[in-house]
Short mmCIF file of C-alpha atoms in Angstrom, two decimals:
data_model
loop_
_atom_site.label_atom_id
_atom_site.label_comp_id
_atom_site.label_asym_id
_atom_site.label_seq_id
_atom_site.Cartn_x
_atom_site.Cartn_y
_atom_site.Cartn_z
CA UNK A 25 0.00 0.00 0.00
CA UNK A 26 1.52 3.48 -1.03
CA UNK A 27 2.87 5.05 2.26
CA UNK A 28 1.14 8.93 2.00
CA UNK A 29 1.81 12.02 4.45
CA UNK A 30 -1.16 11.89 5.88
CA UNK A 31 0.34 10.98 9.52
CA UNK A 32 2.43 14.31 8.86
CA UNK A 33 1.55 18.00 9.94
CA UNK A 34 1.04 19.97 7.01
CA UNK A 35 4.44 22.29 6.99
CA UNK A 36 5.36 25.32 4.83
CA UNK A 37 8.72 26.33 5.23
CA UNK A 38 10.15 29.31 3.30
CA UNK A 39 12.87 28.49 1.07
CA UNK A 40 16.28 29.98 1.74
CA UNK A 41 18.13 32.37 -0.91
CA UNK A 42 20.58 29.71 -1.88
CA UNK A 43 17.73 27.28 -2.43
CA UNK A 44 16.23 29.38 -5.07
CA UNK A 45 19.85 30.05 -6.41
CA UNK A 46 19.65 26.28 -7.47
CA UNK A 47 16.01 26.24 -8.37
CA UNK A 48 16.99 28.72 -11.06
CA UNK A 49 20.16 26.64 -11.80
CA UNK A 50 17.58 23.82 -12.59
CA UNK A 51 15.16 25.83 -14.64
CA UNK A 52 18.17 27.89 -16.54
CA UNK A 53 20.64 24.70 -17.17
CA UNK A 54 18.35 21.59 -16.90
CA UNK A 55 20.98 20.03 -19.49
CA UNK A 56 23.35 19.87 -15.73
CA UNK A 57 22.63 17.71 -13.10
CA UNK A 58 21.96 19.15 -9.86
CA UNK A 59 21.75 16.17 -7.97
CA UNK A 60 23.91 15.15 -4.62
CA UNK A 61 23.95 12.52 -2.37
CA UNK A 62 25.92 9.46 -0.85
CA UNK A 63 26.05 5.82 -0.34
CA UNK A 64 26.35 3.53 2.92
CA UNK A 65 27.59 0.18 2.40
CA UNK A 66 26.14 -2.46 5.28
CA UNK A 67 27.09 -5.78 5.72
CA UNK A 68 24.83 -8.37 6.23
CA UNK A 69 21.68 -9.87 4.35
CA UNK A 70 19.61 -6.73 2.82
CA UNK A 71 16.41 -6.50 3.19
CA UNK A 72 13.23 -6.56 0.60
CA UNK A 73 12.34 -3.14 -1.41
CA UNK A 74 9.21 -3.69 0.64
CA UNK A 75 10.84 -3.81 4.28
CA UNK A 76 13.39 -1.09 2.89
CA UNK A 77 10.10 0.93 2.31
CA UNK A 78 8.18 0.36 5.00
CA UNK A 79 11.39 1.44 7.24
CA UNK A 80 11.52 4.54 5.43
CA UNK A 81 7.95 5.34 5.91
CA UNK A 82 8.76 5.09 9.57
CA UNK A 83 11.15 8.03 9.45
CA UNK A 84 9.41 10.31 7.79
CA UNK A 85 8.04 12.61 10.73
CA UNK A 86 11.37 13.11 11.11
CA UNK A 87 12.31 13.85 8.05
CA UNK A 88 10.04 16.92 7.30
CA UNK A 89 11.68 17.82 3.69
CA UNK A 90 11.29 14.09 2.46
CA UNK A 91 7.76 14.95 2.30
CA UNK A 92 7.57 18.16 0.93
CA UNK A 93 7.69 19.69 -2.11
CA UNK A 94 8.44 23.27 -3.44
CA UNK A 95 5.88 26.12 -4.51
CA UNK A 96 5.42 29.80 -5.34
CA UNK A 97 7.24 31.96 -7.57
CA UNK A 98 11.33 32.19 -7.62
CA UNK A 99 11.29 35.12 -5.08
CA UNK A 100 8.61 33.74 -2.66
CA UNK A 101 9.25 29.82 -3.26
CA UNK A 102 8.64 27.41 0.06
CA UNK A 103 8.27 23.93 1.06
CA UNK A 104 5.24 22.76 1.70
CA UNK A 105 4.12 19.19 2.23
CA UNK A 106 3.42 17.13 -0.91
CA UNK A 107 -0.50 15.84 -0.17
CA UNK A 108 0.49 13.55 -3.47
CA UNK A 109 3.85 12.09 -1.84
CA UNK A 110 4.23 8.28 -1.71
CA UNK A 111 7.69 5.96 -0.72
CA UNK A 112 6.93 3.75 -3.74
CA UNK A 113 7.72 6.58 -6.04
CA UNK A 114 11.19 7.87 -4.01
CA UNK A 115 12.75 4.00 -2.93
CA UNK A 116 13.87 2.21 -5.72
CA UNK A 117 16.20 -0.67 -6.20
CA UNK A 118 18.87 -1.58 -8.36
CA UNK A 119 19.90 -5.80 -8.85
CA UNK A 120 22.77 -6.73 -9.89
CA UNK A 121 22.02 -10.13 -11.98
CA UNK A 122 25.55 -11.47 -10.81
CA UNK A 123 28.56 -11.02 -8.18
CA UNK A 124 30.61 -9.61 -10.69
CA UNK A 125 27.58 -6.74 -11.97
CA UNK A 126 28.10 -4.86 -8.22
CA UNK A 127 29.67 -1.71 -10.02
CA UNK A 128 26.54 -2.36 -12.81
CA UNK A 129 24.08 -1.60 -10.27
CA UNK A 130 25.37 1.04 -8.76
CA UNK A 131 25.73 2.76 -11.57
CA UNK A 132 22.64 2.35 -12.40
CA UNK A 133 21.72 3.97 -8.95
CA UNK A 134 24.13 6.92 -9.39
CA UNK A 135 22.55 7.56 -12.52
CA UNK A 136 19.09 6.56 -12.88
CA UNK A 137 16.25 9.70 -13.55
CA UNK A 138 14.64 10.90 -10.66
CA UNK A 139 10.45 10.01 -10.83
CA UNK A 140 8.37 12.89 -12.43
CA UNK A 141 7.72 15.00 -9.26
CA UNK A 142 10.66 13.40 -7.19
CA UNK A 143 13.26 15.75 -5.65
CA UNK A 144 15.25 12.60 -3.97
CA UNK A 145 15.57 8.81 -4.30
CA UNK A 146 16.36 5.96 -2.42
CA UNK A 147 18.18 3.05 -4.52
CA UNK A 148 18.69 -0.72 -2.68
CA UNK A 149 21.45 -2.08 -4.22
CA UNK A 150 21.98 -5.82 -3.52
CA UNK A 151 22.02 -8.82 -5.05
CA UNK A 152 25.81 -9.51 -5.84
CA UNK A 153 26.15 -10.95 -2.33
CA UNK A 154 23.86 -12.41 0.41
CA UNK A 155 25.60 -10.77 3.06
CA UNK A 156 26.21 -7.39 1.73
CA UNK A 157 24.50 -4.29 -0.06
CA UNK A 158 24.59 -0.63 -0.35
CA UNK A 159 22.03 2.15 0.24
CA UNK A 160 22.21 5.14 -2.41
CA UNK A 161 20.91 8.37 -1.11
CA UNK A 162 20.28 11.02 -4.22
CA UNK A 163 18.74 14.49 -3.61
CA UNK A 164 18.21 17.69 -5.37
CA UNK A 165 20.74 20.27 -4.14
CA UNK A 166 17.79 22.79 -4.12
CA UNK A 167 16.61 20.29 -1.77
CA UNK A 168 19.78 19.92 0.59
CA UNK A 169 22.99 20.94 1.64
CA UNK A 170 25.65 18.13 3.02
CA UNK A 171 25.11 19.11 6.82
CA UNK A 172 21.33 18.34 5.83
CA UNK A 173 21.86 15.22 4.37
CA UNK A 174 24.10 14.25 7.10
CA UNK A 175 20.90 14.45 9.48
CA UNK A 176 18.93 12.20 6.79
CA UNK A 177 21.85 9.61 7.02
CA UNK A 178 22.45 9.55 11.00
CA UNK A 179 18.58 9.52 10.75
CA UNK A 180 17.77 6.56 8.92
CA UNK A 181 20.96 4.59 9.68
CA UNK A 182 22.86 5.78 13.11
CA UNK A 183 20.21 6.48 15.59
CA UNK A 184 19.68 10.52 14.72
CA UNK A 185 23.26 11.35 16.84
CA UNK A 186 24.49 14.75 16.92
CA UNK A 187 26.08 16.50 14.31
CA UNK A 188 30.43 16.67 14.74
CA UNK A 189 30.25 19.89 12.49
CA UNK A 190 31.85 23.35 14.72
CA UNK A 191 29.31 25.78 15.06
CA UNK A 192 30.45 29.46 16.61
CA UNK A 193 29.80 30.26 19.65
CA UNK A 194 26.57 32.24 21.03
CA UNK A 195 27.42 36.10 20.68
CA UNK A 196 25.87 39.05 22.14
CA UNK A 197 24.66 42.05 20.42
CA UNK A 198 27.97 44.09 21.68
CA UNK A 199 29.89 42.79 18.95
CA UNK A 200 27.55 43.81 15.85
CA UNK A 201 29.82 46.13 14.51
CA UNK A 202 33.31 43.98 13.88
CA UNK A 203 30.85 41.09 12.68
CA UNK A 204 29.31 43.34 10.01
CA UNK A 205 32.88 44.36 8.87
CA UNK A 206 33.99 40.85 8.60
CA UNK A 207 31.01 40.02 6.57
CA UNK A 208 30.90 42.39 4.42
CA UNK A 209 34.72 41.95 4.23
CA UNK A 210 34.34 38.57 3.37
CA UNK A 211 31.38 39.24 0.86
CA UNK A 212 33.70 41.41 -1.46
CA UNK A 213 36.30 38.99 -1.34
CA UNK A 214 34.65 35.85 -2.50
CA UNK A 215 32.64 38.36 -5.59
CA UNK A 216 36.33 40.06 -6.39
CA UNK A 217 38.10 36.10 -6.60
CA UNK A 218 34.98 34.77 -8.49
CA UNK A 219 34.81 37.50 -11.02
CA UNK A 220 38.32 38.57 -11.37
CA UNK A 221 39.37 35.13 -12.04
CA UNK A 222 38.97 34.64 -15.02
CA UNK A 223 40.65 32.16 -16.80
CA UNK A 224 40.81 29.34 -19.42
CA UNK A 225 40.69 26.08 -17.28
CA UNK A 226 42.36 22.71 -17.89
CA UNK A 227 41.36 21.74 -21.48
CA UNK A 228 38.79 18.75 -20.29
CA UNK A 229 40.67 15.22 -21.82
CA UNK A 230 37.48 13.56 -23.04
CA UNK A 231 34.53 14.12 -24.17
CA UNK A 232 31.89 13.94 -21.88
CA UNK A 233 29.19 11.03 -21.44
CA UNK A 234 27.16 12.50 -18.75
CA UNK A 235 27.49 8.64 -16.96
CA UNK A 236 28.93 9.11 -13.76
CA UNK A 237 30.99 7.07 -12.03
CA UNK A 238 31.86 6.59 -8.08
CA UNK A 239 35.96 5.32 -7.12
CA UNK A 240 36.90 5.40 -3.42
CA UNK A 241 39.56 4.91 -1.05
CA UNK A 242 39.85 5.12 2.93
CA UNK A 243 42.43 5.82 5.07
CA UNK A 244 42.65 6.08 9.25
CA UNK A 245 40.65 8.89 10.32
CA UNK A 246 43.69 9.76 13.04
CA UNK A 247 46.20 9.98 10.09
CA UNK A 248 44.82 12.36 8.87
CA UNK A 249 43.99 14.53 12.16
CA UNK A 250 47.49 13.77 12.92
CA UNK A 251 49.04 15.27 9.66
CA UNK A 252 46.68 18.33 10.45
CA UNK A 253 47.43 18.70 13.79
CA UNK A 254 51.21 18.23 13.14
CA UNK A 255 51.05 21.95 10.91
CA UNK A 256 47.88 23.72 12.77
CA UNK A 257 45.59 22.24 10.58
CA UNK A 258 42.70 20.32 10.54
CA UNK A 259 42.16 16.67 8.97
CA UNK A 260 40.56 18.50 5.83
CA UNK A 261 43.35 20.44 5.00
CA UNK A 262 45.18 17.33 4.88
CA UNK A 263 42.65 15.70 2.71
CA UNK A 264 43.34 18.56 0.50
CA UNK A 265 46.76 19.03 0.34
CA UNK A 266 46.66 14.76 -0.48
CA UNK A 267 44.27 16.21 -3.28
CA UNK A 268 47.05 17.95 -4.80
CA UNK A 269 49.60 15.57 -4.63
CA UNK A 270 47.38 13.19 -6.07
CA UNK A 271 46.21 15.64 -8.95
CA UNK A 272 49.86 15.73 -9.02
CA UNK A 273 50.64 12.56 -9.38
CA UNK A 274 47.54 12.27 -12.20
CA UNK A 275 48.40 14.78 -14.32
CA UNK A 276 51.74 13.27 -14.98
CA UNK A 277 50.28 9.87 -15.99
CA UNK A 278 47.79 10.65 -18.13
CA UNK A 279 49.99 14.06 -19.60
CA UNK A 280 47.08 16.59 -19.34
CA UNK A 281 48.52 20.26 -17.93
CA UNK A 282 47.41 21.33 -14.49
CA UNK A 283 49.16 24.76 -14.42
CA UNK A 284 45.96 25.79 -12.20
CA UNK A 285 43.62 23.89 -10.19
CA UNK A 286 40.76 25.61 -8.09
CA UNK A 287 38.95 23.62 -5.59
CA UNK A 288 35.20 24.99 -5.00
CA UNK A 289 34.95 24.39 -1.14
CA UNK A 290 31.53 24.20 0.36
CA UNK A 291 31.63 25.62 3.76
CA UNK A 292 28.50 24.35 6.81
CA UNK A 293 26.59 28.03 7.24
CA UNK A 294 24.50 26.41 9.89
CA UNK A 295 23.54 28.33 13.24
CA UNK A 296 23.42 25.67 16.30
CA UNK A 297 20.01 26.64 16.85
CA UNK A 298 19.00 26.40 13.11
CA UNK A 299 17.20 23.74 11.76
CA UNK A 300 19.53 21.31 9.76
CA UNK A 301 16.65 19.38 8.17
CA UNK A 302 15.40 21.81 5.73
CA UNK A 303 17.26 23.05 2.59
CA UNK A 304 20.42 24.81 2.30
CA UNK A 305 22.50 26.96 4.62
CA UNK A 306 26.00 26.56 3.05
CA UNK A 307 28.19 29.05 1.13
CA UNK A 308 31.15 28.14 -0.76
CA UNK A 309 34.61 29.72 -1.63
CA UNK A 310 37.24 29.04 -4.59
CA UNK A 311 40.91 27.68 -3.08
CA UNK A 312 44.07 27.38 -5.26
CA UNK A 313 45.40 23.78 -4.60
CA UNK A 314 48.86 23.43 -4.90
CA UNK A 315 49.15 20.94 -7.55
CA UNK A 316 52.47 22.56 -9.00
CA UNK A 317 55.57 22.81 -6.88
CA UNK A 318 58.14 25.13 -7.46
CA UNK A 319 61.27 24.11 -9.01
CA UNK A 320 64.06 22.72 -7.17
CA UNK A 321 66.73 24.78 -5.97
CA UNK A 322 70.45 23.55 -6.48
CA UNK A 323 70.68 20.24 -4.79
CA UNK A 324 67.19 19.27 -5.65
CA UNK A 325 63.89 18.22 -3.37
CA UNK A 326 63.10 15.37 -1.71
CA UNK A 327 59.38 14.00 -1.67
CA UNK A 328 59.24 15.14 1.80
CA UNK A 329 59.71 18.73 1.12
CA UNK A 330 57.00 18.73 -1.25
CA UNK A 331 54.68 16.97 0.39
CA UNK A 332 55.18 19.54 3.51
CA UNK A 333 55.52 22.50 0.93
CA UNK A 334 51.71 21.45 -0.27
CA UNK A 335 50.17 21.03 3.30
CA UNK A 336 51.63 24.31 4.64
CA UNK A 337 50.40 25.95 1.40
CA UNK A 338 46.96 24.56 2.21
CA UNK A 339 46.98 25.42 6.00
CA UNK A 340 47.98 29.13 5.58
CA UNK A 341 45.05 29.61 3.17
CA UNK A 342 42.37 27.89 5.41
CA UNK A 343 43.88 29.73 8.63
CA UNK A 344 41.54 32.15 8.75
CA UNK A 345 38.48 30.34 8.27
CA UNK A 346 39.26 28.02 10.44
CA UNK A 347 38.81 30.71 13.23
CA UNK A 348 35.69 31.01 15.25
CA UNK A 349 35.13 35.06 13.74
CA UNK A 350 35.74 34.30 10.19
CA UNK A 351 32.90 31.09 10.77
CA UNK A 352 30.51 33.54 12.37
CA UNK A 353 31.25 36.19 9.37
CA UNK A 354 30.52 32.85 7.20
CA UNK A 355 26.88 32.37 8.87
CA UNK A 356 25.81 36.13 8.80
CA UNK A 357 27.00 36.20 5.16
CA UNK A 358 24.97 33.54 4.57
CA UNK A 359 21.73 34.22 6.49
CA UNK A 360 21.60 37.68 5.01
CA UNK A 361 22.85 37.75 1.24
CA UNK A 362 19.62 38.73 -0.90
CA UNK A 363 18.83 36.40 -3.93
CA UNK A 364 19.94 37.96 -6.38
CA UNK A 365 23.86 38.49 -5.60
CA UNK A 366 23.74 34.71 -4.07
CA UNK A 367 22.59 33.69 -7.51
CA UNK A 368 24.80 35.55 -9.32
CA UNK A 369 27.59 34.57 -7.20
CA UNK A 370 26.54 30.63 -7.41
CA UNK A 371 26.66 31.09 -11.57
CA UNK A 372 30.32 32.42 -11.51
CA UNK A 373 31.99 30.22 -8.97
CA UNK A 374 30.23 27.32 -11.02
CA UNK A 375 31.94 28.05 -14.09
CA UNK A 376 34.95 26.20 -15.05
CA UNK A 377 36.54 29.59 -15.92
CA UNK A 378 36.51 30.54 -11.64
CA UNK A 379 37.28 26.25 -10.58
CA UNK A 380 38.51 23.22 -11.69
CA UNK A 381 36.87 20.81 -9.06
CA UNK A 382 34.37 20.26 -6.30
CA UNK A 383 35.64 19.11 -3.26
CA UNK A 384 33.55 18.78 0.28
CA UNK A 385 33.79 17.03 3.51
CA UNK A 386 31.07 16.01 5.68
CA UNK A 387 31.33 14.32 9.45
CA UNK A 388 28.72 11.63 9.38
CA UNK A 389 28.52 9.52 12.69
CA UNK A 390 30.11 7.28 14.93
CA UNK A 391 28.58 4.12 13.76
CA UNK A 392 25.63 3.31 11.78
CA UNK A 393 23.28 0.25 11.38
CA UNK A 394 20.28 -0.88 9.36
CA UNK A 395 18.31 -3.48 11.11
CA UNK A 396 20.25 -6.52 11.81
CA UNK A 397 23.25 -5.22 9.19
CA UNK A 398 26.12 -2.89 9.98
CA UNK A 399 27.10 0.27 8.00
CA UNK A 400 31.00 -0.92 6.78
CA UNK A 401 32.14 2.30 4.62
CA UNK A 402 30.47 5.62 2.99
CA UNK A 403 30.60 7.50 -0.02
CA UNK A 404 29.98 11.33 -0.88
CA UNK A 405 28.38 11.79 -3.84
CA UNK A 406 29.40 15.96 -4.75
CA UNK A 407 28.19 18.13 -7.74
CA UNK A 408 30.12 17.25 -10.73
CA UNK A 409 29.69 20.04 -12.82
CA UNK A 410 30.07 21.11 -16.30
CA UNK A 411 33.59 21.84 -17.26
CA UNK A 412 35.23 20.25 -14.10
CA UNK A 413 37.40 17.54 -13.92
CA UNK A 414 35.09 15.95 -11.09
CA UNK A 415 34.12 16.17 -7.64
CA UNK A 416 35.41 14.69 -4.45
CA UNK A 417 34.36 13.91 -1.19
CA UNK A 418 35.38 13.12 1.96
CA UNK A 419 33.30 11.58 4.71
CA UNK A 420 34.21 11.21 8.26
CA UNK A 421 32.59 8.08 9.64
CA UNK A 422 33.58 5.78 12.71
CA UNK A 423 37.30 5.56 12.96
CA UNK A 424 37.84 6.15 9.11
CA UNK A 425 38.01 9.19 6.67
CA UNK A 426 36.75 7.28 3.50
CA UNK A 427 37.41 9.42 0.06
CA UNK A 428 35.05 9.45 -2.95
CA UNK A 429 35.52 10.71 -6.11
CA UNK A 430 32.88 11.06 -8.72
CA UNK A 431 33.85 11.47 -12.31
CA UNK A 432 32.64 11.50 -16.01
CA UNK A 433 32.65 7.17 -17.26
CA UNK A 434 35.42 8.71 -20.01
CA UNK A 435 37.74 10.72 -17.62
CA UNK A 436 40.97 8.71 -18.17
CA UNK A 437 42.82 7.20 -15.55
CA UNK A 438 39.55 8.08 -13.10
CA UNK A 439 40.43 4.95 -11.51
CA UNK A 440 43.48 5.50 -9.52
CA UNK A 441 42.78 9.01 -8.19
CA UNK A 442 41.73 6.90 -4.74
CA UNK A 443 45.07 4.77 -4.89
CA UNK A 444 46.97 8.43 -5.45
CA UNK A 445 45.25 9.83 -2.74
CA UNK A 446 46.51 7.50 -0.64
CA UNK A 447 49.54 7.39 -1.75
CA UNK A 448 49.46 11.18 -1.08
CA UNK A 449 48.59 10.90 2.58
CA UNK A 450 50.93 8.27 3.40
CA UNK A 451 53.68 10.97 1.97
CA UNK A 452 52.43 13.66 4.61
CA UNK A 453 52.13 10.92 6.76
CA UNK A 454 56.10 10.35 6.78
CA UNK A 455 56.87 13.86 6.42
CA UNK A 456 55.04 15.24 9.58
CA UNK A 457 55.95 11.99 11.54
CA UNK A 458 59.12 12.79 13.68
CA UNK A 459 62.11 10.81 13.11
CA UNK A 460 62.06 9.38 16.11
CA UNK A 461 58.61 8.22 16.20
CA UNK A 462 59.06 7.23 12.43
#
């Protein structure tokens, strides 16, 4: 029997200026796909579509935006709960006929068309093995941001735990003045990098399918804290400056120039009091990765140097937004930019003429379980937009930091950018262990 919203308040809940920044992405570039998301992988027997349905019927009052849909015009859009909304038309499955057709399936999850009147989907993907199966989570980004989508995934498979993401402190009206400076500072300077760079990009070294595909890799989730910590950084800006080393490392395989490489970084606008369930409260800034090194003085350069040359290049850019002022200056940018600048600036730092790549990171949970199975690894699924080489995620879960990248089916050598990354961190690995230690 079709599982309705009729056990659900009716809501409406207004949509937030980035939110219509993406519904007019949709309407202006529907050729793009707008579409985010991740994947858990359990082991254990997987259940039916049926019990897989039923279970996610039993969320849904907590889970407001699963039900909804958007109305109204692009300045006054909202959610408001979809009378029409059923599970049967948002949880799918996808079968793989054989042990060997895993990656078939979940392809055909990552890329399957979202039901007429759908904004996410739910894929089961089993069959290659009795005891083990993934869960595909795909959403509109009009519909989500990642620290939204984290909520949906602690929510249907880790017991709805608190976030992990920093939030700033509660502030007093006293210091008003210094915020709005560093707001408006930081305003001018994210409009003056996104439309003052403007260059030609990395020629792309294929021609694109519009199939996407999902590689991963994992590595200890105390590596790389410990390679942050080790320079004042955090265990992103070691995932990043592994980024660039494996970019690095890519580039000279398959021969295609990186003289440049921008990295769009989605940053968690979220108040602590705000509600994390319901669109998108995010804002996003271009970062030069350093992909290049510098030529070798007389004697040369060891790996070591470079690797540490690339994480302290990453850790002096992110300094300041790592601070608690420049987070708060991120939030009131956020809650108060008026549509049509936050469009405009969504358009540019899209472009592959402003960045080269998507790359987020998300804290999930500690642990995460589906019935009698247990969540083994995660993938992010970013934006891969038009122009960029692809998009990469990392996702913080248990006691691991598990990478994903998600590229075009034709990008060559696509397959070992999660064996480079890796390779990568084990370099800053060495290089910030002391010899001692080592």
């Amino acid at each position: 029997m079709p599982t309705s919203t009729t056990s659900v308040p009716a809501l409406r809940h207004p949509a937030h200026s980035v939110d219509r920044a993406f519904l007019d992405l949709e309407r202006t570039r529907p050729d793009v796909r707008w579409d985010s998301g991740g994947v858990a992988y359990l082991s254990g027997p997987p259940p039916t579509l049926d019990e897989l349905r039923a279970y996610v019927g039993l969320c849904l009052p907590r889970l407001p935006l699963f039900t909804s849909r958007v109305e109204g015009g692009a300045r006054r859009s909202r959610w408001v709960t979809d009378a029409g909304f059923t599970v049967e038309r948002h949880v799918h499955e996808a079968v793989a006929e054989s042990p060997d057709q895993e990656e078939h399936a979940l392809d055909t999850a990552l890329n399957a068309p979202f039901p007429a009147g759908a904004r996410w989907g739910i894929w089961l993907v089993h069959g290659h093995a009795p005891d083990a199966y993934a869960i595909c989570y795909r959403f509109q980004h009009a519909c989500q941001d990642g620290s939204a989508a984290a909520l949906a995934f602690r929510t249907l498979l880790s017991g709805g735990e608190p976030s992990a993401r920093p939030v700033p402190r509660q502030r007093t009206g006293s210091g008003a003045p210094p915020r709005v400076a560093r707001a408006a500072g930081l305003a001018a300077r994210a409009a003056l990098t996104a439309f003052t760079t403007r260059r030609r990009g990395p020629v792309l070294p294929y021609t694109p399918t519009g199939d996407r595909r999902l590689w991963r890799g994992r590595v200890p989730l105390d590596t790389l804290r410990r390679i942050g910590d080790a320079r004042g950084g955090s265990a992103h800006d070691a995932h990043l400056a592994a980024l660039a080393g494996a970019l690095s490392a890519w580039s000279t395989r398959t021969g295609v120039p990186l003289p440049r490489v921008s990295a769009l970084v989605p940053l968690d606008a979220r108040r602590g009091e705000e509600e994390q369930t319901w669109g998108n409260r995010c804002f996003a800034l271009p970062l030069r990765l350093p992909v290049r090194a510098p030529a070798p003085a007389a004697g040369g350069r060891e790996e070591r140097d470079v690797a540490l040359w690339r994480l302290r290049r990453v850790t002096e850019t992110t300094a300041r937004l790592r601070t608690e002022p420049w987070r708060q200056a991120v939030q009131d940018v956020v809650r108060f930019m008026p549509d049509r600048p936050t469009a405009w600036y969504m358009r540019g730092i899209f472009s592959s003429r402003v960045t080269d790549i998507l790359a987020t990171s998300m804290p999930l949970a500690e642990e995460g379980a589906l019935g009698g199975t247990t969540v083994t690894g995660t993938a992010l699924l970013p934006l891969l937009l038009p122009g960029h080489l692809f998009g990469v995620g990392l996702s913080l879960f248990g006691t691991w930091a598990d990478v994903s990248f998600v590229t075009d089916r034709a990008l060559p050598e696509a397959e070992s950018l999660p064996r480079s990354w890796e390779e990568a961190v084990a370099e800053l690995d060495a290089a910030t262990t002391p010899a001692d230690t080592a």
